[in-house]
CSV table of C-alpha atoms and ligand atoms in Angstrom, one decimal:
chain,number,residue,atom,x,y,z
A,1,UNK,CA,20.1,-6.2,24.1
A,2,UNK,CA,16.1,-5.7,23.6
A,3,UNK,CA,15.1,-7.1,20.0
A,4,UNK,CA,12.5,-4.9,18.4
A,5,UNK,CA,11.3,-6.3,15.2
A,6,UNK,CA,10.6,-4.5,12.4
A,7,UNK,CA,6.9,-6.4,12.2
A,8,UNK,CA,5.4,-9.2,14.3
A,9,UNK,CA,3.4,-11.1,12.3
A,10,UNK,CA,3.2,-14.0,14.6
A,11,UNK,CA,1.5,-11.4,17.0
A,12,UNK,CA,-1.8,-11.5,15.2
A,13,UNK,CA,-1.8,-14.9,13.8
A,14,UNK,CA,-1.4,-15.9,17.8
A,15,UNK,CA,-4.6,-14.0,18.5
A,16,UNK,CA,-6.5,-15.5,15.3
A,17,UNK,CA,-5.3,-19.2,15.5
A,18,UNK,CA,-8.7,-20.5,16.2
A,19,UNK,CA,-10.8,-18.4,13.8
A,20,UNK,CA,-8.2,-19.1,10.9
A,21,UNK,CA,-8.1,-23.2,11.7
A,22,UNK,CA,-11.8,-23.0,11.4
A,23,UNK,CA,-11.5,-21.3,8.0
A,24,UNK,CA,-9.1,-23.7,6.7
A,25,UNK,CA,-11.4,-26.7,7.8
A,26,UNK,CA,-14.2,-25.3,6.3
A,27,UNK,CA,-12.8,-24.5,2.7
A,28,UNK,CA,-11.0,-27.9,3.2
A,29,UNK,CA,-13.9,-30.0,4.0
A,30,UNK,CA,-15.7,-28.4,1.0
A,31,UNK,CA,-12.7,-29.0,-1.3
A,32,UNK,CA,-13.9,-25.9,-3.1
A,33,UNK,CA,-11.0,-23.6,-3.7
A,34,UNK,CA,-11.6,-20.7,-6.3
A,35,UNK,CA,-14.7,-18.7,-7.1
A,36,UNK,CA,-16.5,-19.7,-4.0
A,37,UNK,CA,-18.8,-18.6,-0.9
A,38,UNK,CA,-15.6,-17.3,0.7
A,39,UNK,CA,-14.7,-15.0,-2.1
A,40,UNK,CA,-18.3,-13.2,-2.5
A,41,UNK,CA,-18.6,-12.6,1.4
A,42,UNK,CA,-15.2,-10.9,1.8
A,43,UNK,CA,-16.0,-9.2,-1.7
A,44,UNK,CA,-19.1,-7.8,-0.2
A,45,UNK,CA,-17.9,-7.3,3.5
A,46,UNK,CA,-14.6,-5.1,1.9
A,47,UNK,CA,-16.6,-3.1,-0.4
A,48,UNK,CA,-18.6,-2.0,2.3
A,49,UNK,CA,-15.8,-1.2,4.2
A,50,UNK,CA,-14.5,0.9,1.6
A,51,UNK,CA,-18.0,2.5,1.1
A,52,UNK,CA,-18.1,1.6,-2.4
A,53,UNK,CA,-20.5,-0.7,-4.9
A,54,UNK,CA,-18.2,-3.6,-5.7
A,55,UNK,CA,-15.1,-5.4,-4.7
A,56,UNK,CA,-13.4,-7.9,-6.8
A,57,UNK,CA,-10.8,-9.9,-5.6
A,58,UNK,CA,-7.6,-10.9,-7.1
A,59,UNK,CA,-4.4,-12.6,-7.2
A,60,UNK,CA,-1.9,-9.6,-5.7
A,61,UNK,CA,-1.9,-6.1,-5.0
A,62,UNK,CA,0.3,-5.7,-8.0
A,63,UNK,CA,-2.3,-7.5,-10.5
A,64,UNK,CA,-5.0,-5.2,-8.9
A,65,UNK,CA,-3.1,-1.8,-9.8
A,66,UNK,CA,-3.2,-3.8,-13.4
A,67,UNK,CA,-6.4,-4.6,-13.6
A,68,UNK,CA,-7.8,-1.0,-11.7
A,69,UNK,CA,-5.5,0.5,-14.7
A,70,UNK,CA,-7.4,-1.9,-17.4
A,71,UNK,CA,-10.6,-1.7,-16.2
A,72,UNK,CA,-10.1,2.5,-16.4
A,73,UNK,CA,-9.2,2.4,-20.0
A,74,UNK,CA,-5.5,2.3,-19.8
A,75,UNK,CA,-3.9,0.0,-22.3
A,76,UNK,CA,-0.8,-0.1,-25.0
A,77,UNK,CA,0.5,3.3,-26.1
A,78,UNK,CA,-0.9,5.2,-22.9
A,79,UNK,CA,1.2,7.2,-20.3
A,80,UNK,CA,0.1,7.1,-16.8
A,81,UNK,CA,1.5,9.6,-14.2
A,82,UNK,CA,3.0,7.8,-11.4
A,83,UNK,CA,4.7,9.4,-8.3
A,84,UNK,CA,8.7,8.5,-8.2
A,85,UNK,CA,8.7,7.5,-4.8
A,86,UNK,CA,6.8,4.2,-4.6
A,87,UNK,CA,7.1,0.5,-4.3
A,88,UNK,CA,8.2,-0.8,-7.9
A,89,UNK,CA,5.3,-2.8,-8.2
A,90,UNK,CA,3.2,1.0,-8.9
A,91,UNK,CA,5.0,1.5,-12.1
A,92,UNK,CA,5.4,-2.0,-13.1
A,93,UNK,CA,1.6,-2.8,-13.0
A,94,UNK,CA,1.7,0.6,-15.7
A,95,UNK,CA,4.2,-1.8,-18.1
A,96,UNK,CA,2.0,-4.7,-17.6
A,97,UNK,CA,-1.0,-2.6,-19.5
A,98,UNK,CA,1.2,-1.9,-22.1
A,99,UNK,CA,1.7,1.8,-20.9
A,100,UNK,CA,4.4,4.0,-19.9
A,101,UNK,CA,5.2,5.8,-16.6
A,102,UNK,CA,5.3,9.4,-16.1
A,103,UNK,CA,6.9,10.1,-13.2
A,104,UNK,CA,6.5,12.8,-10.8
A,105,UNK,CA,8.1,14.5,-7.7
A,106,UNK,CA,6.6,14.3,-4.0
A,107,UNK,CA,5.9,16.8,-1.6
A,108,UNK,CA,8.7,17.0,1.2
A,109,UNK,CA,6.5,17.2,4.0
A,110,UNK,CA,4.5,13.8,3.7
A,111,UNK,CA,6.4,12.3,0.8
A,112,UNK,CA,3.1,12.1,-1.3
A,113,UNK,CA,2.5,13.1,-4.7
A,114,UNK,CA,3.0,16.9,-5.2
A,115,UNK,CA,-0.2,17.6,-7.2
A,116,UNK,CA,1.4,21.1,-8.7
A,117,UNK,CA,3.8,19.2,-10.8
A,118,UNK,CA,1.0,17.1,-12.7
A,119,UNK,CA,0.5,19.7,-15.3
A,120,UNK,CA,3.9,19.4,-16.5
A,121,UNK,CA,4.0,15.6,-16.7
A,122,UNK,CA,0.7,15.4,-18.9
A,123,UNK,CA,1.5,14.7,-22.6
A,124,UNK,CA,-1.7,13.8,-25.0
A,125,UNK,CA,-0.6,10.3,-24.3
A,126,UNK,CA,-1.7,10.6,-20.7
A,127,UNK,CA,-4.7,8.4,-20.1
A,128,UNK,CA,-4.6,8.4,-16.0
A,129,UNK,CA,-2.9,9.5,-12.8
A,130,UNK,CA,-2.0,7.0,-10.4
A,131,UNK,CA,-2.1,8.7,-6.6
A,132,UNK,CA,-0.6,6.2,-3.9
A,133,UNK,CA,-1.5,6.9,-0.4
A,134,UNK,CA,2.1,6.4,0.7
A,135,UNK,CA,2.8,5.0,4.0
A,136,UNK,CA,-1.2,4.8,4.8
A,137,UNK,CA,-1.9,8.4,4.3
A,138,UNK,CA,-4.2,9.8,1.6
A,139,UNK,CA,-2.6,11.9,-1.1
A,140,UNK,CA,-4.1,15.2,-1.9
A,141,UNK,CA,-7.2,13.4,-4.0
A,142,UNK,CA,-9.0,16.8,-4.4
A,143,UNK,CA,-6.2,18.6,-6.3
A,144,UNK,CA,-5.4,15.6,-8.3
A,145,UNK,CA,-8.9,15.4,-9.2
A,146,UNK,CA,-8.9,19.2,-10.1
A,147,UNK,CA,-6.3,18.6,-12.7
A,148,UNK,CA,-7.6,15.0,-13.9
A,149,UNK,CA,-10.9,16.3,-14.5
A,150,UNK,CA,-9.5,19.3,-16.5
A,151,UNK,CA,-7.6,16.8,-19.0
A,152,UNK,CA,-10.3,14.6,-18.9
A,153,UNK,CA,-7.8,11.7,-17.2
A,154,UNK,CA,-9.0,8.8,-14.9
A,155,UNK,CA,-7.9,8.7,-11.5
A,156,UNK,CA,-6.9,5.4,-10.1
A,157,UNK,CA,-5.8,4.7,-6.5
A,158,UNK,CA,-2.9,2.5,-5.1
A,159,UNK,CA,-4.3,2.3,-1.7
A,160,UNK,CA,-2.0,-1.1,-1.2
A,161,UNK,CA,-0.5,0.5,1.9
A,162,UNK,CA,-4.0,2.5,2.8
A,163,UNK,CA,-6.9,0.0,4.4
A,164,UNK,CA,-9.4,2.0,6.2
A,165,UNK,CA,-7.4,5.5,5.4
A,166,UNK,CA,-9.6,8.2,4.4
A,167,UNK,CA,-9.4,11.8,2.6
A,168,UNK,CA,-12.2,14.4,4.0
A,169,UNK,CA,-14.1,11.4,6.0
A,170,UNK,CA,-14.2,9.6,2.6
A,171,UNK,CA,-12.6,6.2,2.6
A,172,UNK,CA,-9.4,5.4,0.2
A,173,UNK,CA,-11.0,3.1,-2.0
A,174,UNK,CA,-14.1,5.9,-3.0
A,175,UNK,CA,-11.7,8.4,-4.1
A,176,UNK,CA,-11.1,7.1,-8.1
A,177,UNK,CA,-12.8,5.4,-10.4
A,178,UNK,CA,-11.4,2.3,-9.2
A,179,UNK,CA,-8.6,1.6,-6.4
A,180,UNK,CA,-6.1,-1.2,-6.0
A,181,UNK,CA,-5.4,-2.8,-2.5
A,182,UNK,CA,-2.9,-5.1,-1.6
A,183,UNK,CA,-3.5,-7.9,1.2
A,184,UNK,CA,0.0,-9.2,0.8
A,185,UNK,CA,1.0,-10.6,4.3
A,186,UNK,CA,2.5,-7.3,6.0
A,187,UNK,CA,-0.4,-5.0,4.5
A,188,UNK,CA,-2.7,-3.5,7.5
A,189,UNK,CA,-4.8,-6.2,6.3
A,190,UNK,CA,-3.1,-9.3,5.0
A,191,UNK,CA,-3.8,-12.6,4.0
A,192,UNK,CA,-1.5,-15.4,4.3
A,193,UNK,CA,0.1,-15.5,1.3
A,194,UNK,CA,-0.5,-13.4,-1.5
A,195,UNK,CA,-3.9,-11.5,-2.5
A,196,UNK,CA,-5.2,-8.2,-3.7
A,197,UNK,CA,-8.7,-6.6,-4.7
A,198,UNK,CA,-10.1,-3.7,-7.2
A,199,UNK,CA,-12.5,-1.5,-5.1
A,200,UNK,CA,-15.0,0.7,-7.6
A,201,UNK,CA,-18.4,2.2,-7.6
A,202,UNK,CA,-18.3,1.8,-11.5
A,203,UNK,CA,-20.7,-1.4,-12.8
A,204,UNK,CA,-19.1,-1.3,-15.8
A,205,UNK,CA,-15.3,-1.7,-14.4
A,206,UNK,CA,-16.1,-4.3,-11.7
A,207,UNK,CA,-17.4,-6.2,-14.6
A,208,UNK,CA,-13.7,-5.7,-16.6
A,209,UNK,CA,-12.1,-6.8,-13.7
A,210,UNK,CA,-14.1,-9.4,-13.0
A,211,UNK,CA,-13.8,-10.9,-16.8
A,212,UNK,CA,-10.0,-10.4,-16.8
A,213,UNK,CA,-9.1,-12.1,-13.6
A,214,UNK,CA,-10.6,-15.3,-14.5
A,215,UNK,CA,-9.9,-15.9,-18.7
A,216,UNK,CA,-12.5,-13.4,-19.6
A,217,UNK,CA,-15.1,-15.4,-18.5
A,218,UNK,CA,-18.6,-14.7,-17.3
A,219,UNK,CA,-20.7,-17.6,-18.6
A,220,UNK,CA,-18.2,-21.3,-18.2
A,221,UNK,CA,-16.5,-22.0,-21.3
A,222,UNK,CA,-17.4,-18.5,-23.5
A,223,UNK,CA,-14.1,-16.2,-23.7
A,224,UNK,CA,-15.5,-12.6,-23.7
A,225,UNK,CA,-11.7,-11.4,-23.6
A,226,UNK,CA,-8.3,-12.7,-23.6
A,227,UNK,CA,-8.1,-12.3,-19.7
A,228,UNK,CA,-5.5,-13.6,-17.1
A,229,UNK,CA,-5.5,-16.1,-14.2
A,230,UNK,CA,-5.8,-13.7,-11.4
A,231,UNK,CA,-8.0,-15.0,-8.9
A,232,UNK,CA,-8.2,-14.5,-5.4
A,233,UNK,CA,-8.2,-18.0,-3.6
A,234,UNK,CA,-11.5,-19.2,-1.4
A,235,UNK,CA,-8.8,-20.0,1.6
A,236,UNK,CA,-7.3,-16.4,1.4
A,237,UNK,CA,-10.8,-14.8,1.2
A,238,UNK,CA,-11.8,-16.9,4.2
A,239,UNK,CA,-9.0,-15.4,5.9
A,240,UNK,CA,-9.3,-12.1,5.1
A,241,UNK,CA,-12.8,-12.2,6.3
A,242,UNK,CA,-11.9,-13.5,9.6
A,243,UNK,CA,-9.1,-10.4,9.9
A,244,UNK,CA,-11.2,-7.6,8.3
A,245,UNK,CA,-13.6,-7.9,11.5
A,246,UNK,CA,-10.4,-6.7,13.3
A,247,UNK,CA,-8.8,-3.9,10.9
A,248,UNK,CA,-10.5,-0.8,12.5
A,249,UNK,CA,-9.2,-1.7,16.1
A,250,UNK,CA,-5.5,-2.9,14.2
A,251,UNK,CA,-5.6,0.6,12.5
A,252,UNK,CA,-6.5,2.3,15.7
A,253,UNK,CA,-3.7,0.5,17.4
A,254,UNK,CA,-0.9,1.7,15.1
A,255,UNK,CA,-2.6,5.4,15.2
A,256,UNK,CA,-1.7,5.3,19.1
A,257,UNK,CA,1.9,4.2,18.5
A,258,UNK,CA,2.3,6.6,15.7
A,259,UNK,CA,1.3,9.4,18.6
A,260,UNK,CA,3.5,7.9,21.1
A,261,UNK,CA,6.4,7.8,18.5
A,262,UNK,CA,5.5,11.6,17.9
A,263,UNK,CA,5.5,12.3,21.4
A,264,UNK,CA,9.1,10.3,22.2
A,265,UNK,CA,10.5,11.8,19.4
A,266,UNK,CA,9.7,15.5,20.0
A,267,UNK,CA,12.8,15.6,22.6
A,268,UNK,CA,15.0,13.7,19.8
A,269,UNK,CA,16.9,16.3,18.2
A,270,UNK,CA,18.1,14.8,14.2
A,271,UNK,CA,15.2,12.6,13.8
A,272,UNK,CA,11.9,14.6,12.0
A,273,UNK,CA,8.8,12.3,11.5
A,274,UNK,CA,7.2,13.1,8.2
A,275,UNK,CA,3.6,15.0,8.4
A,276,UNK,CA,0.3,14.1,8.6
A,277,UNK,CA,-2.3,16.5,6.8
A,278,UNK,CA,-5.4,17.3,9.4
A,279,UNK,CA,-8.0,16.4,7.0
A,280,UNK,CA,-7.1,12.7,6.3
A,281,UNK,CA,-7.4,9.3,8.5
A,282,UNK,CA,-3.7,7.8,7.7
A,283,UNK,CA,-3.2,3.9,9.0
A,284,UNK,CA,0.3,4.1,9.5
A,285,UNK,CA,1.1,1.1,7.5
A,286,UNK,CA,5.0,2.5,8.0
A,287,UNK,CA,6.1,5.0,10.4
A,288,UNK,CA,9.0,7.4,8.7
A,289,UNK,CA,11.3,9.6,10.4
A,290,UNK,CA,14.4,11.5,8.3
A,291,UNK,CA,17.7,11.6,9.9
A,292,UNK,CA,21.3,12.9,8.8
A,293,UNK,CA,23.5,9.8,8.0
A,294,UNK,CA,20.9,7.6,7.9
A,295,UNK,CA,22.8,4.3,6.7
A,296,UNK,CA,24.8,4.8,9.5
A,297,UNK,CA,22.5,5.6,12.1
A,298,UNK,CA,20.6,2.2,10.8
A,299,UNK,CA,23.1,0.2,11.0
A,300,UNK,CA,24.0,1.3,14.6
A,301,UNK,CA,20.4,0.4,15.6
A,302,UNK,CA,20.4,-3.0,13.8
A,303,UNK,CA,23.3,-3.7,16.4
A,304,UNK,CA,21.3,-2.7,19.3
A,305,UNK,CA,18.7,-5.3,17.8
A,306,UNK,CA,16.3,-2.7,16.6
A,307,UNK,CA,14.9,-3.6,12.8
A,308,UNK,CA,14.3,-1.0,10.5
A,309,UNK,CA,13.6,-0.2,6.9
A,310,UNK,CA,13.7,2.0,4.1
A,311,UNK,CA,10.8,2.6,2.0
A,312,UNK,CA,12.4,3.3,-0.9
A,313,UNK,CA,15.9,3.2,-1.3
A,314,UNK,CA,15.8,4.6,-4.8
A,315,UNK,CA,13.4,6.4,-6.6
A,316,UNK,CA,12.0,4.6,-9.6
A,317,UNK,CA,13.7,6.6,-12.1
A,318,UNK,CA,16.9,5.4,-11.0
A,319,UNK,CA,16.1,1.9,-11.0
A,320,UNK,CA,18.2,-0.3,-13.7
A,321,UNK,CA,14.6,-1.7,-14.8
A,322,UNK,CA,13.4,2.2,-16.0
A,323,UNK,CA,16.8,3.2,-17.3
A,324,UNK,CA,15.0,3.2,-20.7
A,325,UNK,CA,12.6,6.1,-20.2
A,326,UNK,CA,15.7,8.6,-20.5
A,327,UNK,CA,15.4,10.6,-17.0
A,328,UNK,CA,18.5,10.9,-14.5
A,329,UNK,CA,19.8,12.0,-11.3
A,330,UNK,CA,18.3,15.7,-10.4
A,331,UNK,CA,15.3,15.1,-12.2
A,332,UNK,CA,13.4,14.7,-8.7
A,333,UNK,CA,15.3,16.8,-6.6
A,334,UNK,CA,12.6,16.1,-3.2
A,335,UNK,CA,12.3,12.4,-3.7
A,336,UNK,CA,16.2,12.0,-4.1
A,337,UNK,CA,16.9,13.8,-1.1
A,338,UNK,CA,14.2,12.2,0.9
A,339,UNK,CA,15.5,8.6,-0.2
A,340,UNK,CA,18.9,9.2,1.1
A,341,UNK,CA,17.2,10.2,4.5
A,342,UNK,CA,14.1,8.2,5.2
A,343,UNK,CA,13.9,5.8,7.9
A,344,UNK,CA,10.8,3.3,8.6
A,345,UNK,CA,10.7,2.8,12.1
A,346,UNK,CA,9.1,-0.7,13.8
A,347,UNK,CA,5.4,-0.5,13.3
A,348,UNK,CA,2.6,-3.1,13.7
A,349,UNK,CA,-0.7,-3.0,16.0
A,350,UNK,CA,0.9,-5.0,18.9
A,351,UNK,CA,3.9,-2.7,19.5
A,352,UNK,CA,4.4,-2.2,22.8
A,353,UNK,CA,5.3,1.2,24.8
A,354,UNK,CA,8.1,-0.3,26.0
A,355,UNK,CA,9.4,-1.2,22.7
A,356,UNK,CA,8.8,2.1,21.4
A,357,UNK,CA,10.8,3.6,24.5
A,358,UNK,CA,13.6,1.3,23.4
A,359,UNK,CA,13.6,2.1,19.3
A,360,UNK,CA,13.7,6.0,20.1
A,361,UNK,CA,16.5,5.7,23.1
A,362,UNK,CA,18.5,3.8,20.8
A,363,UNK,CA,17.9,5.7,17.8
A,364,UNK,CA,18.7,9.2,19.7
A,365,UNK,CA,22.1,7.4,20.7
A,366,UNK,CA,22.6,6.4,17.5
A,367,UNK,CA,22.2,10.1,15.9
A,368,UNK,CA,24.5,11.3,18.8
A,369,UNK,CA,27.2,8.5,18.0
A,370,UNK,CA,27.2,9.7,14.5
A,371,UNK,CA,28.0,13.6,15.6
A,372,UNK,CA,30.5,12.0,17.9
A,373,UNK,CA,32.4,10.2,14.9
B,401,LIG,C1,2.8,-3.8,-1.9
B,401,LIG,C2,2.3,-2.5,-2.6
B,401,LIG,C3,2.0,-2.8,-4.1
B,401,LIG,C4,1.9,-4.3,-4.7
B,401,LIG,O1,1.3,-5.1,-3.8
B,401,LIG,P1,1.4,-6.8,-3.8
B,401,LIG,O2,0.4,-7.3,-3.2
B,401,LIG,O3,2.8,-7.4,-3.3
B,401,LIG,O4,1.6,-7.4,-5.1
B,401,LIG,C5,1.6,-2.0,-4.6
B,401,LIG,N1,1.5,-1.1,-4.6
B,401,LIG,C6,2.3,-0.4,-3.2
B,401,LIG,C7,2.5,0.8,-3.0
B,401,LIG,C8,2.4,-1.2,-2.4
B,401,LIG,O5,3.2,-1.0,-1.2
């Protein structure tokens, strides 16, 4: 039985073994672990990568989304429009601001936020829209920006799955007033632990994030505001700087693998890949197909050694944590229907053609088995 993992983080670490050890030795030799030169170097490099003015390294993607919202002026009592089909952290970060998520449904083709539904979710308390570039594909930022401008709302990008993605030639991270990235190990650019960043071209927003991430301090022991302990450690910044040099090559490998999946799946009836807009650069954090009888198909794949994922099994309005918001089944029919059909196939830069052929062969067999049963 061939085993195909969902992601293979060890493949990447093997390739970078010496570089990562040098970072470790260098940080250890100086015994300076926070707010050091590695952080500044990584921030400058990642801001340039996003073609944005500033980048502030922070403790996680979840904290990055919250800080990006706070720097855009979101606070207690506000509402923020959030797609209902995303990772819990997108909405959690809104709640951490003391604000309330207002959910909207997604487009059936790409699973990204449906801009035509924004107007219906906006109230006098709405402060911002938080588009998520889901699976590595940019949301329709022009359409979203148009509605935001009409209502005087901030657009904050949740770019936690979209390092290196671009919309009409402009990189994610440069498309809203602020943008949040995650460096969780499994993301397209991952630390060796938790990490995140807020990217912006607004100097005041960048300063707010820098204050908030470090106890409200700019000058030592002067606390201008009540802040947080949300720093990105020097060790992680050093690892990320070393890995950033490889990111474009890794993203290209993901795109090549996605094209191979598209080709292989064209011959499989019953498995439909999500669509990709022709005016974006998708970076395939995840490669998602829709299948009938998903749970049975997934179980059969698992039994044959093919690991898959579901991103995400339940739209956020149906999560127990958000029961109090008053939504119910049927409120977001597109996301609810997709949640029952989506399946994330193994996707990582080092995946081989042989592994992909095995995945698609087993997928076809699992779907055919479902019809026979
Ligand atoms: C991963 C992720 C986050 C949170 O990032 P962490 O680093 O895990 O805190 C937020 N939003 C989305 C869309 C994500 O995929």
